[in-house]
CSV table of C-alpha atoms in Angstrom, one decimal:
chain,number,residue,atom,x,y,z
A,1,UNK,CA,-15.2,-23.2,7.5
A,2,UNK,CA,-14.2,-24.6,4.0
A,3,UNK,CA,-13.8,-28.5,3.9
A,4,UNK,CA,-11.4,-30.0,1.1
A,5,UNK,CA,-11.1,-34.0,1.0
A,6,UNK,CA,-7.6,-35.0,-0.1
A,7,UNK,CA,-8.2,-38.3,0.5
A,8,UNK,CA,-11.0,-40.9,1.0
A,9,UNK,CA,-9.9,-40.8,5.0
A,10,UNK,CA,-8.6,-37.2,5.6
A,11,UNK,CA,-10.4,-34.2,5.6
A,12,UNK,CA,-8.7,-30.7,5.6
A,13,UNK,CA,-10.0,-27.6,7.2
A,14,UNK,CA,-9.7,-23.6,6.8
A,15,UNK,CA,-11.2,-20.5,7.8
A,16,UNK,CA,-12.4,-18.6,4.6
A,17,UNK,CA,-13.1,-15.2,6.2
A,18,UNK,CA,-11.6,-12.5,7.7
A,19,UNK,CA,-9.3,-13.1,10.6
A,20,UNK,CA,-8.8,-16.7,9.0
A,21,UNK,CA,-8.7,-19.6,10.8
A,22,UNK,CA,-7.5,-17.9,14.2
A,23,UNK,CA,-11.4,-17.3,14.1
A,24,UNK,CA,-12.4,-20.5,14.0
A,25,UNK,CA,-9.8,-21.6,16.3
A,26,UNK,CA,-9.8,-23.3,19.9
A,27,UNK,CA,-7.3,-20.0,20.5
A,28,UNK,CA,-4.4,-22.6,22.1
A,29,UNK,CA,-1.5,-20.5,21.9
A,30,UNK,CA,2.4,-22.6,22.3
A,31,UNK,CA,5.5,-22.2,20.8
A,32,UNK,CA,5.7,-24.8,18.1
A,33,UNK,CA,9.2,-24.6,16.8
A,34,UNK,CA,9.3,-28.2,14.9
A,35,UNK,CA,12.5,-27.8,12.3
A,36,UNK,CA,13.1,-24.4,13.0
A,37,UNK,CA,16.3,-24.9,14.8
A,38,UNK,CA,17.9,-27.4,12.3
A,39,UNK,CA,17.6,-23.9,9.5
A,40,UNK,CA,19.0,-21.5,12.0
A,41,UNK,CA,15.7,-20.0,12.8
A,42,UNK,CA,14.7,-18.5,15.9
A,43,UNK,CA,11.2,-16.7,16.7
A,44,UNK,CA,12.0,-16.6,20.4
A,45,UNK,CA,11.5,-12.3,20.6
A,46,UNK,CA,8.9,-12.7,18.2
A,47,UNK,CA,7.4,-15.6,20.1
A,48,UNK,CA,7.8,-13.0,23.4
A,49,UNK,CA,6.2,-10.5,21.6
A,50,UNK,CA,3.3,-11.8,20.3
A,51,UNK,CA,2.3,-13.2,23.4
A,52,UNK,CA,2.5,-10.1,24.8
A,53,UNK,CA,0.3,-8.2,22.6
A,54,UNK,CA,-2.6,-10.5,22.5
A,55,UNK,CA,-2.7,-11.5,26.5
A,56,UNK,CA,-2.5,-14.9,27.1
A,57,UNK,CA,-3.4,-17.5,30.2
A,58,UNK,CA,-4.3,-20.3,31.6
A,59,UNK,CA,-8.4,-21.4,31.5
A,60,UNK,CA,-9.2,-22.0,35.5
A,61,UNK,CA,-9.1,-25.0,36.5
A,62,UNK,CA,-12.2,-23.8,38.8
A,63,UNK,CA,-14.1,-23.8,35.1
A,64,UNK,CA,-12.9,-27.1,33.6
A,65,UNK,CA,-15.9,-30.3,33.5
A,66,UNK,CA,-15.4,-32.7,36.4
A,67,UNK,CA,-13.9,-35.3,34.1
A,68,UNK,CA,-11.1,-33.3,32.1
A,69,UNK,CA,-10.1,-32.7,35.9
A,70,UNK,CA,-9.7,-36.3,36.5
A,71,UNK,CA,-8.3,-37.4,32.9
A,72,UNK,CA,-5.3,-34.6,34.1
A,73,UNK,CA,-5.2,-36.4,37.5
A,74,UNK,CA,-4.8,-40.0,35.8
A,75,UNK,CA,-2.6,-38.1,33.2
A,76,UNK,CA,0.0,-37.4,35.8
A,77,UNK,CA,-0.4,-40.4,37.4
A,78,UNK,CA,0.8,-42.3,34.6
A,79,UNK,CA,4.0,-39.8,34.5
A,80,UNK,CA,2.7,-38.3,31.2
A,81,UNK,CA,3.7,-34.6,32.7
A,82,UNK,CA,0.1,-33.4,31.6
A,83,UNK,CA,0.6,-29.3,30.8
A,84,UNK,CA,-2.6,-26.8,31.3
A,85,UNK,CA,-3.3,-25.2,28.0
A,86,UNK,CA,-2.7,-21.5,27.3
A,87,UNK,CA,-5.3,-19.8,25.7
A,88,UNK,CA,-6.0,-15.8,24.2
A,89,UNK,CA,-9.5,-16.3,25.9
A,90,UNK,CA,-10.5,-14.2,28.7
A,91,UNK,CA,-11.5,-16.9,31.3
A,92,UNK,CA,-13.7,-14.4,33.3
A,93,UNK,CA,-16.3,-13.4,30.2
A,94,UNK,CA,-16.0,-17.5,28.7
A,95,UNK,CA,-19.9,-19.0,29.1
A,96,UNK,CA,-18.4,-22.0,28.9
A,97,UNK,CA,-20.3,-23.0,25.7
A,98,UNK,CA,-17.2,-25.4,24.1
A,99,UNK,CA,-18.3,-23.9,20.5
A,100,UNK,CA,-15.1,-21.9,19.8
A,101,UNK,CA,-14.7,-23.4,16.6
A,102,UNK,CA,-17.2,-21.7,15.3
A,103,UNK,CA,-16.3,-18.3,16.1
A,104,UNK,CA,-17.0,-16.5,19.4
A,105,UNK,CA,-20.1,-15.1,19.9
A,106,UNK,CA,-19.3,-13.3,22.8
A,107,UNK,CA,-16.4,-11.6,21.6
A,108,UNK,CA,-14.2,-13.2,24.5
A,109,UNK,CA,-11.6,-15.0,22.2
A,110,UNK,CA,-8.4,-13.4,20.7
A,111,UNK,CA,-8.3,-13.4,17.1
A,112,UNK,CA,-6.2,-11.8,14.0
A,113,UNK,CA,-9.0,-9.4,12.8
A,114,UNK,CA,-7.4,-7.2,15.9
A,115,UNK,CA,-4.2,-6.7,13.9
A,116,UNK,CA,-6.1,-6.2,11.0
A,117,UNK,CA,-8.0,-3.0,12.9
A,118,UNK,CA,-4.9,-1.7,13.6
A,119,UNK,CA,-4.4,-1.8,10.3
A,120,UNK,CA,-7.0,-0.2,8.7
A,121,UNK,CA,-6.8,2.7,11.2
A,122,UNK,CA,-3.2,2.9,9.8
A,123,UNK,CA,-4.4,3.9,6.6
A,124,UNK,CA,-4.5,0.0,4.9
A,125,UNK,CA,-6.8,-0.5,3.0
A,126,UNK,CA,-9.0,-3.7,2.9
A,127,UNK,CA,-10.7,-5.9,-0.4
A,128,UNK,CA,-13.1,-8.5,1.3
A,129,UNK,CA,-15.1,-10.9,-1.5
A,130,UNK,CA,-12.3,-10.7,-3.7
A,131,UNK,CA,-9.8,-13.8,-3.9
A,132,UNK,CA,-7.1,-13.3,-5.3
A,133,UNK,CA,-7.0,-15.6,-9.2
A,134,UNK,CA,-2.9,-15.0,-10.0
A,135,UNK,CA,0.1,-12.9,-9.5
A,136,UNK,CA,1.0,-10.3,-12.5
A,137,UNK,CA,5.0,-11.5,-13.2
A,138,UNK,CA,6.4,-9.5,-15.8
A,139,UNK,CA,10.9,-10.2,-16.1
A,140,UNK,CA,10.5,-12.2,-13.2
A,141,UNK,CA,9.2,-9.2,-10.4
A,142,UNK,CA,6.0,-9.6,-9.2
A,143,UNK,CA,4.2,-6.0,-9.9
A,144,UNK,CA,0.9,-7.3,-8.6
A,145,UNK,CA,-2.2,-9.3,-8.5
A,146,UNK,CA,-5.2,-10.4,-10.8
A,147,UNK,CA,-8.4,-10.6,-8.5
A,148,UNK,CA,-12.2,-11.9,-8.9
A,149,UNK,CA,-14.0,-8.9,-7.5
A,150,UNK,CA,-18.1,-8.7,-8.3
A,151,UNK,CA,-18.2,-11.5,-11.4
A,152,UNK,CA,-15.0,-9.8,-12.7
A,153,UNK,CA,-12.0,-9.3,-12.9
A,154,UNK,CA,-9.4,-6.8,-11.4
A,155,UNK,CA,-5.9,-5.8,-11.2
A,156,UNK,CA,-4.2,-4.4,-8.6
A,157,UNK,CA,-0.6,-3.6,-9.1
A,158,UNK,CA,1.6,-3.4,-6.0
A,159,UNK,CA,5.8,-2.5,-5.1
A,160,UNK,CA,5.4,-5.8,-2.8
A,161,UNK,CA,3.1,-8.4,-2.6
A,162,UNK,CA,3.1,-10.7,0.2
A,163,UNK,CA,1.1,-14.1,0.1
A,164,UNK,CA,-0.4,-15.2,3.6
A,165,UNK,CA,-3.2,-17.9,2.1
A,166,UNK,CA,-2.0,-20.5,4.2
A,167,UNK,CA,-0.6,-23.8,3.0
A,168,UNK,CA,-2.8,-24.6,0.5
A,169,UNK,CA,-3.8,-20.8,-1.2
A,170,UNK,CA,-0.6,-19.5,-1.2
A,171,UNK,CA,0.6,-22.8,-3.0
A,172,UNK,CA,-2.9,-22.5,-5.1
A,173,UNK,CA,-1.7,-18.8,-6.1
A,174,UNK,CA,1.7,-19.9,-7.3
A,175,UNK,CA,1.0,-22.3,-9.4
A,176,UNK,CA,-1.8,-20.5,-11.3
A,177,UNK,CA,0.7,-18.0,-12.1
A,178,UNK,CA,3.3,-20.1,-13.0
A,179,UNK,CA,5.2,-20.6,-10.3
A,180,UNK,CA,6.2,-23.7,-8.1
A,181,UNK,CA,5.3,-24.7,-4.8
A,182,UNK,CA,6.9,-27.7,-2.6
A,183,UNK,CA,5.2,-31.0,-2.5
A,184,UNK,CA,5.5,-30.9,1.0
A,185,UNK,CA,1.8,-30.2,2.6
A,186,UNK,CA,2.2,-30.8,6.1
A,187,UNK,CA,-1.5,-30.7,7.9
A,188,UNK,CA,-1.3,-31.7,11.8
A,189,UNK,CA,-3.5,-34.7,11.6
A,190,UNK,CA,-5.9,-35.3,13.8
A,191,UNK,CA,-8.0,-38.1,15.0
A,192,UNK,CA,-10.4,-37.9,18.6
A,193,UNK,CA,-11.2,-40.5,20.3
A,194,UNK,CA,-14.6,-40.9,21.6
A,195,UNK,CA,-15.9,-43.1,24.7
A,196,UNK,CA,-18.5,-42.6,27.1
A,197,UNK,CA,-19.8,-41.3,30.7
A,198,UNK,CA,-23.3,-40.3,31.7
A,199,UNK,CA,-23.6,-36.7,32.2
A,200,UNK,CA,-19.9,-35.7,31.7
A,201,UNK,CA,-21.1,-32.7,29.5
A,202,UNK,CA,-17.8,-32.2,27.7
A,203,UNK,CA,-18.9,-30.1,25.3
A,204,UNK,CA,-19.3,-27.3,28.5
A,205,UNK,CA,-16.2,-25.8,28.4
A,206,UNK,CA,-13.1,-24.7,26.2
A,207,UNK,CA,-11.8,-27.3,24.3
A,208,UNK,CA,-8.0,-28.5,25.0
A,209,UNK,CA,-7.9,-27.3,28.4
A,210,UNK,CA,-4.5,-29.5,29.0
A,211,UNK,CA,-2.2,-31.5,27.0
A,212,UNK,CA,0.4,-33.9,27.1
A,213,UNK,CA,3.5,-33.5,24.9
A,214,UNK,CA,5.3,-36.6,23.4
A,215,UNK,CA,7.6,-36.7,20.6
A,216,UNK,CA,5.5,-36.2,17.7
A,217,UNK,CA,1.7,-35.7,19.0
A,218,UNK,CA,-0.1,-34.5,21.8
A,219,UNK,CA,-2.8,-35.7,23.5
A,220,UNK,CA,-5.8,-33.4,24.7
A,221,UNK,CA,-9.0,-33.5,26.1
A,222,UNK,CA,-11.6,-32.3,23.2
A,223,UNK,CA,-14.8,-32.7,22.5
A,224,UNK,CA,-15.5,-33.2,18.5
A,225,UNK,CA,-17.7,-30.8,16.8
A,226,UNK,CA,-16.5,-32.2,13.3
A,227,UNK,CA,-17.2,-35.7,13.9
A,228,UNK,CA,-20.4,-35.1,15.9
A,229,UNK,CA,-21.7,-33.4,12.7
A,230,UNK,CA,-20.5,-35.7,10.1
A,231,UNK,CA,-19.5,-39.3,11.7
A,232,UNK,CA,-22.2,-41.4,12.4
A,233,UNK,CA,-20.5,-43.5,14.9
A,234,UNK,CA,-19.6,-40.6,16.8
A,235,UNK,CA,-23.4,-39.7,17.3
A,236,UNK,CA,-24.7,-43.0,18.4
A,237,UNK,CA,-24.2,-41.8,22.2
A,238,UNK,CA,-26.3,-38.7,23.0
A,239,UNK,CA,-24.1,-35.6,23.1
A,240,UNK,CA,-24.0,-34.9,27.1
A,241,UNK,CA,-22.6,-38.5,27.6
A,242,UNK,CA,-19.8,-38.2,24.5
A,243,UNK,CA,-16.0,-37.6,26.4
A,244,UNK,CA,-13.2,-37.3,23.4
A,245,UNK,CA,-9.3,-37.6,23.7
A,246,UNK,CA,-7.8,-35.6,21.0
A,247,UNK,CA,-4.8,-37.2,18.9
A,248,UNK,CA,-2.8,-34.1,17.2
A,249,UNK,CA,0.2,-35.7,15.2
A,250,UNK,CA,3.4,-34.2,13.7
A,251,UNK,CA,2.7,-35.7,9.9
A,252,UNK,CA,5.0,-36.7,7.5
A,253,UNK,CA,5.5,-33.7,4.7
A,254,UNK,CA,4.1,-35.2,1.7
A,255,UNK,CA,1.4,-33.4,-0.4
A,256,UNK,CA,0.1,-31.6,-3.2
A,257,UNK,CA,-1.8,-28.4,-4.1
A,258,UNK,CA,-2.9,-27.9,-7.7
A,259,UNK,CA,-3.7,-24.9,-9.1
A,260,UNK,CA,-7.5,-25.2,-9.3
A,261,UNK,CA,-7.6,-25.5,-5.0
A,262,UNK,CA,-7.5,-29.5,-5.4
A,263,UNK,CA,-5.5,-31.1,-2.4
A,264,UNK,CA,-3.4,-34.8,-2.6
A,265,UNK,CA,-2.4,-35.8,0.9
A,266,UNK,CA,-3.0,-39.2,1.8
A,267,UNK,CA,-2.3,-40.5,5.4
A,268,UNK,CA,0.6,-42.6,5.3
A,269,UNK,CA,1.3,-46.1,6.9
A,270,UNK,CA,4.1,-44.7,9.3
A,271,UNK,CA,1.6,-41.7,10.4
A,272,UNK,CA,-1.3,-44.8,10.7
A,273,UNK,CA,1.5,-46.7,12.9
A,274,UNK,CA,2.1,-43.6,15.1
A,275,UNK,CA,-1.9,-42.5,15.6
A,276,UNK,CA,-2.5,-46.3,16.7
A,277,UNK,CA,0.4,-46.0,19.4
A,278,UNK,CA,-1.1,-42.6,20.8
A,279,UNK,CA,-5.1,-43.4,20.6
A,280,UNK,CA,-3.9,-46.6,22.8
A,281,UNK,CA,-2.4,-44.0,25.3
A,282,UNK,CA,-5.5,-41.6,24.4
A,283,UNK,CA,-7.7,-44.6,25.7
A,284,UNK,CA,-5.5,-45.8,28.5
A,285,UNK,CA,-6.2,-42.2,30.4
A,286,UNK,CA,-10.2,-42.1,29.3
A,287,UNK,CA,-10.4,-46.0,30.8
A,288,UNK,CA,-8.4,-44.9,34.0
A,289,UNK,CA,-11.0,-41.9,34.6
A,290,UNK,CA,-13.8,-43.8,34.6
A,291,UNK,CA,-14.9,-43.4,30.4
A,292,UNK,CA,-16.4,-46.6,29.4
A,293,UNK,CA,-16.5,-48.2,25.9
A,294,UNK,CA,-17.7,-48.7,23.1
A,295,UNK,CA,-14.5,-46.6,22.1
A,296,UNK,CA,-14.8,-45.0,18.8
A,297,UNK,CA,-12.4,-43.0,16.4
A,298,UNK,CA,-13.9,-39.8,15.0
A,299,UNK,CA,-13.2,-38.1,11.8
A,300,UNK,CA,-9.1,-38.2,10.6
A,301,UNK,CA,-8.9,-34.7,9.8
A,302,UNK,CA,-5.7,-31.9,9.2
A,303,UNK,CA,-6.7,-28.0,10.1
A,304,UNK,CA,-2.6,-27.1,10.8
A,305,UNK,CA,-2.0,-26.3,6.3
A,306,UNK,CA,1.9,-25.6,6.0
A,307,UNK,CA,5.2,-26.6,4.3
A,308,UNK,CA,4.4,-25.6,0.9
A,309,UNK,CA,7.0,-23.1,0.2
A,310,UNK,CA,9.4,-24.0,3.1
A,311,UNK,CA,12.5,-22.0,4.3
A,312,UNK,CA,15.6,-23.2,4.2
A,313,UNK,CA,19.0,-22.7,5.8
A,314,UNK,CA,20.2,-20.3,3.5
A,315,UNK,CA,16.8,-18.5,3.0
A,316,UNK,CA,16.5,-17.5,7.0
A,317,UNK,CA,18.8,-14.5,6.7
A,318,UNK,CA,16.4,-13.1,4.6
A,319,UNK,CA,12.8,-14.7,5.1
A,320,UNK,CA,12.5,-15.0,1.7
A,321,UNK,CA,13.0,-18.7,-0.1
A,322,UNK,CA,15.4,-17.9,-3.1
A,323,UNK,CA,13.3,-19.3,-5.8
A,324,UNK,CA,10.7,-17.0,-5.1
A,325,UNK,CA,10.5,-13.9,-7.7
A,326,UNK,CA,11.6,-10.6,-6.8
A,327,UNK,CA,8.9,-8.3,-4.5
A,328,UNK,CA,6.9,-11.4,-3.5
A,329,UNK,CA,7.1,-12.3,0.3
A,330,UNK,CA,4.9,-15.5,2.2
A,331,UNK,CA,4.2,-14.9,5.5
A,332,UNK,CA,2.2,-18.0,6.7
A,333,UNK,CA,2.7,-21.4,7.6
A,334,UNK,CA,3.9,-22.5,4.2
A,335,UNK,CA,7.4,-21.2,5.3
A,336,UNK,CA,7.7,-24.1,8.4
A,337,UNK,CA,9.6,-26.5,6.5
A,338,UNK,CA,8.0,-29.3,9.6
A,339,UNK,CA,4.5,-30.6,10.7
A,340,UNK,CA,4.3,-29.6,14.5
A,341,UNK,CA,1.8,-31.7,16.0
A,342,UNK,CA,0.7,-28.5,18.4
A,343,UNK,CA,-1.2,-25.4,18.2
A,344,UNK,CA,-0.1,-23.1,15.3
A,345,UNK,CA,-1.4,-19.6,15.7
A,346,UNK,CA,1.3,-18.4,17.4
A,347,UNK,CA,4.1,-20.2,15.0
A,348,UNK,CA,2.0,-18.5,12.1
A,349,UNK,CA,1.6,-15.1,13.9
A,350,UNK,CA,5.5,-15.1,14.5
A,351,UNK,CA,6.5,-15.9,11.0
A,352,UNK,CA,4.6,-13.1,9.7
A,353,UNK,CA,6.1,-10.7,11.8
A,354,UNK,CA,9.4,-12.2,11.4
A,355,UNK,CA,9.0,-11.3,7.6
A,356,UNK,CA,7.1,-7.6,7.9
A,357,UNK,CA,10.5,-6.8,9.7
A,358,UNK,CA,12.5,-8.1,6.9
A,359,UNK,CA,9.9,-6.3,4.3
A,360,UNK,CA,10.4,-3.2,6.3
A,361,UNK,CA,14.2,-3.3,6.3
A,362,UNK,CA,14.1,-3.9,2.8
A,363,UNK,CA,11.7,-1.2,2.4
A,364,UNK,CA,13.6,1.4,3.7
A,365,UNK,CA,17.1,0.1,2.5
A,366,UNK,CA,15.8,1.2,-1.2
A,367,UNK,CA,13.6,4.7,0.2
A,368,UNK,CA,17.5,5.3,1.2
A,369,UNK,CA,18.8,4.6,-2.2
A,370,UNK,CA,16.3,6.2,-3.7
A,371,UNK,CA,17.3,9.8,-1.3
A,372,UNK,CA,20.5,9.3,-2.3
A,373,UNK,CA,20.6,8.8,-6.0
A,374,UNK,CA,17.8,11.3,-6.7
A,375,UNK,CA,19.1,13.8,-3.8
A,376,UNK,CA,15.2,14.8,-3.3
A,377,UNK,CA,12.7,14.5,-0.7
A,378,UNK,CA,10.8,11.2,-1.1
A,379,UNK,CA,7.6,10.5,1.1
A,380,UNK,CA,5.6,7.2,1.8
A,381,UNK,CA,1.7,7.7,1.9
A,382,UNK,CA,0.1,4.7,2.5
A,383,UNK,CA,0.9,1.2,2.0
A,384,UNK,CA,-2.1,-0.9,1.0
A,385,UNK,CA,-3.0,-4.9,2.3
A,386,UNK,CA,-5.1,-7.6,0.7
C-alpha cells in the first residue's frame, strides 16, 4: 500500500504489487458509469462480461454484524433506498475478519492477478521489480520502454505499449518522457465517520456490505483501517466499540501529477460543502441505530486515481485519446474523464478490455496489410506484457 500526501488533509492510496489495487481492495464490484454517456461511451457488454467471468454476489445478510443490519433497517426507513453491496468474494469461505484491505489471506477474494495467470499461461511474459522510468519516442511512435530492473537500467522495445499505472503512474510515465497528461486527477474522496456502540465488533465482517446512492456520494457502513492506524481521534474508543459510516464522494477533477511521482490535489470548498451535507446524513442513520457520540471524522483520503488522460467524444471510436503518440494505448482509470463516487474495479476492468479489443482490431487490421502487401505467410508468436 503506497501512501502519497497531495495535500496537508488528503491522503492518496495505491496498490504497488501485482494484481494492483484490486488486491488491496474491499472487492465491491458496480457499474460506475459517471460521464461516460455524455462521450458516447458504453461498457454495458463489457460491464456484462466482466461480471460474468469473475462471479459476483451478494455477502449474506445471515453474516453481516448486528448493527450494519439495523443502520440498513433505519437506512430504509428514512427512504434512502439502501442497496446490498455486490462483492467478487465467496461468502461461504469469508472468516469474517473485515481485513480485505490488506489482501486476502484466505484466498476467498477475486482479484486481477487471475487475468494475469491466464496470461502467463498464454505465453506473456512477466517483469516484476522493474518500474517502468520512461517511454522510448522516436518520430513520435512509441517503440518501447526504459525500465529500472536490479540498480539498472533496461530497454525493452515493443510494436505496442500500453500504459495501465493508474491515475497517477501512467500520468508519472508521460511526463518523464515528454509527454502531457491532463490536470484532471479525480481520486473518490473519502471521509468515515466514526461513533460508538459497546461490543458492535464492526471490524467482523466485509466492509461495505450495503450502500446508499445519492447524486454524487454514497454512504456505506465501513469500518476504517486507515484512520485506526494513523488518526489518533479515531483510536480513542477501543476497536470492538468503533461503528464507521463511510462518505465516498464524486470529486471535482482538478489535480496534478509531476513527473518525479509528486501529487497536487487539494480538497476544494464545493467538495468540503458536499462531504458536510452527506456526514450529516452519515450521522443521522448511526444516531437512529443506536451509535452514540462523540462523533468523529477519520482520515480525508482518495484510493479511486483517474482522469489523467481522459477520453473524449471523438476519442471513443477508437479508445485511444488523439494526442497520444502512435502505438501507445492506456487502459486504466485515467481514460474516465469523471470522479464516480462508487466502487471502481469494475469501471477499470471494463475500460481495459474495451481497449485490448480495439488493440486487437488494430492488430490484425495491419497482420492483414502486412499479408497482402508482402503476399507471404506471416505468423504471431507471442505477445509480451509488463
Amino acid at each position: 500500500m503506497n501512501a502519497t500526501r497531495s495535500s496537508n488533509e488528503l491522503v492518496l492510496l495505491r496498490g504497488m504489487t501485482m494484481g494492483g489495487s484490486t488486491v488491496l481492495s474491499c472487492g465491491n464490484i458496480a457499474r460506475a458509469e459517471h460521464g461516460l454517456k455524455e462521450i458516447g461511451l458504453d461498457l454495458t457488454p463489457e460491464f456484462e462480461e466482466i461480471e460474468e467471468s469473475i462471479g459476483i454476489r451478494e455477502f449474506p445478510r445471515e453474516k453481516w454484524r448486528p448493527i450494519t443490519k439495523k443502520m440498513f433497517e433505519v437506512a430504509e426507513e428514512l427512504g434512502l433506498k439502501p442497496k446490498i453491496v455486490n462483492k467478487a468474494i465467496d461468502p461461504e469461505k469469508c472468516i469474517c475478519c473485515g481485513l480485505c484491505e490488506l489482501g486476502c489471506a484466505n484466498g476467498v477474494k477475486w482479484d486481477s492477478r487471475n487475468f494475469l495467470d491466464d496470461a502467463i499461461r498464454g505465453g506473456a511474459i512477466l517483469h516484476t521489480s522493474s518500474p517502468v522510468e520512461k517511454l522510448i519516442v522516436e518520430n513520435g511512435t512509441v517503440k518501447g520502454v526504459k525500465l529500472k530492473s536490479r540498480f539498472k537500467s533496461k530497454t525493452l522495445k515493443a510494436d505496442i505499449v500500453v500504459l495501465a499505472a493508474g491515475g497517477i503512474g501512467t500520468a508519472q510515465i508521460l511526463k518523464a518522457s515528454g509527454l502531457p497528461a491532463k490536470d484532471n486527477l479525480w481520486v473518490d474522496i473519502v471521509l468515515t465517520l466514526g461513533g460508538v456502540l459497546k461490543g458492535a465488533n464492526q471490524l467482523k465482517e466485509p466492509p461495505m456490505a450495503w450502500y446508499t446512492k445519492h447524486e454524487d456520494y454514497i454512504l456505506s457502513p465501513y469500518f476504517d483501517i486507515l484512520s485506526h492506524w494513523f488518526h489518533k481521534p479515531w483510536r480513542n474508543v477501543p476497536i470492538t466499540d468503533r461503528v464507521g459510516m463511510m462518505v465516498k464522494l464524486a470529486d471535482i477533477e482538478k489535480g496534478t501529477v509531476f513527473a518525479d511521482g509528486k501529487v497536487e490535489k487539494i480538497i476544494k470548498r464545493e467538495d468540503h460543502l458536499r462531504l458536510d451535507k452527506a456526514i450529516s446524513e452519515a450521522a443521522k442513520i448511526m444516531e437512529s441505530a443506536g451509535v452514540s457520540g462523540p462523533y468523529v471524522k477519520g482520515m480525508y483520503n482518495g484510493g479511486h486515481l483517474g482522469g489523467t488522460v481522459p477520453l473524449k467524444a471523438e476519442d471513443v471510436d477508437s479508445m485511444k485519446p488523439s494526442w497520444l503518440p502512435r502505438r501507445l494505448w492506456v487502459a486504466d482509470l485515467s481514460l474516465a474523464p469523471r470522479s464516480q463516487g462508487l466502487p471502481t474495479i469494475l469501471l477499470a476492468a471494463a475500460l481495459a478490455l474495451k481497449v485490448s479489443r480495439k488493440n486487437n482490431r488494430t492488430l490484425e487490421r495491419k497482420i492483414n496489410i502486412l499479408l497482402d502487401d508482402q503476399k507471404k505467410f506471416v505468423r504471431v508468436n507471442s505477445f509480451k506484457f509488463i
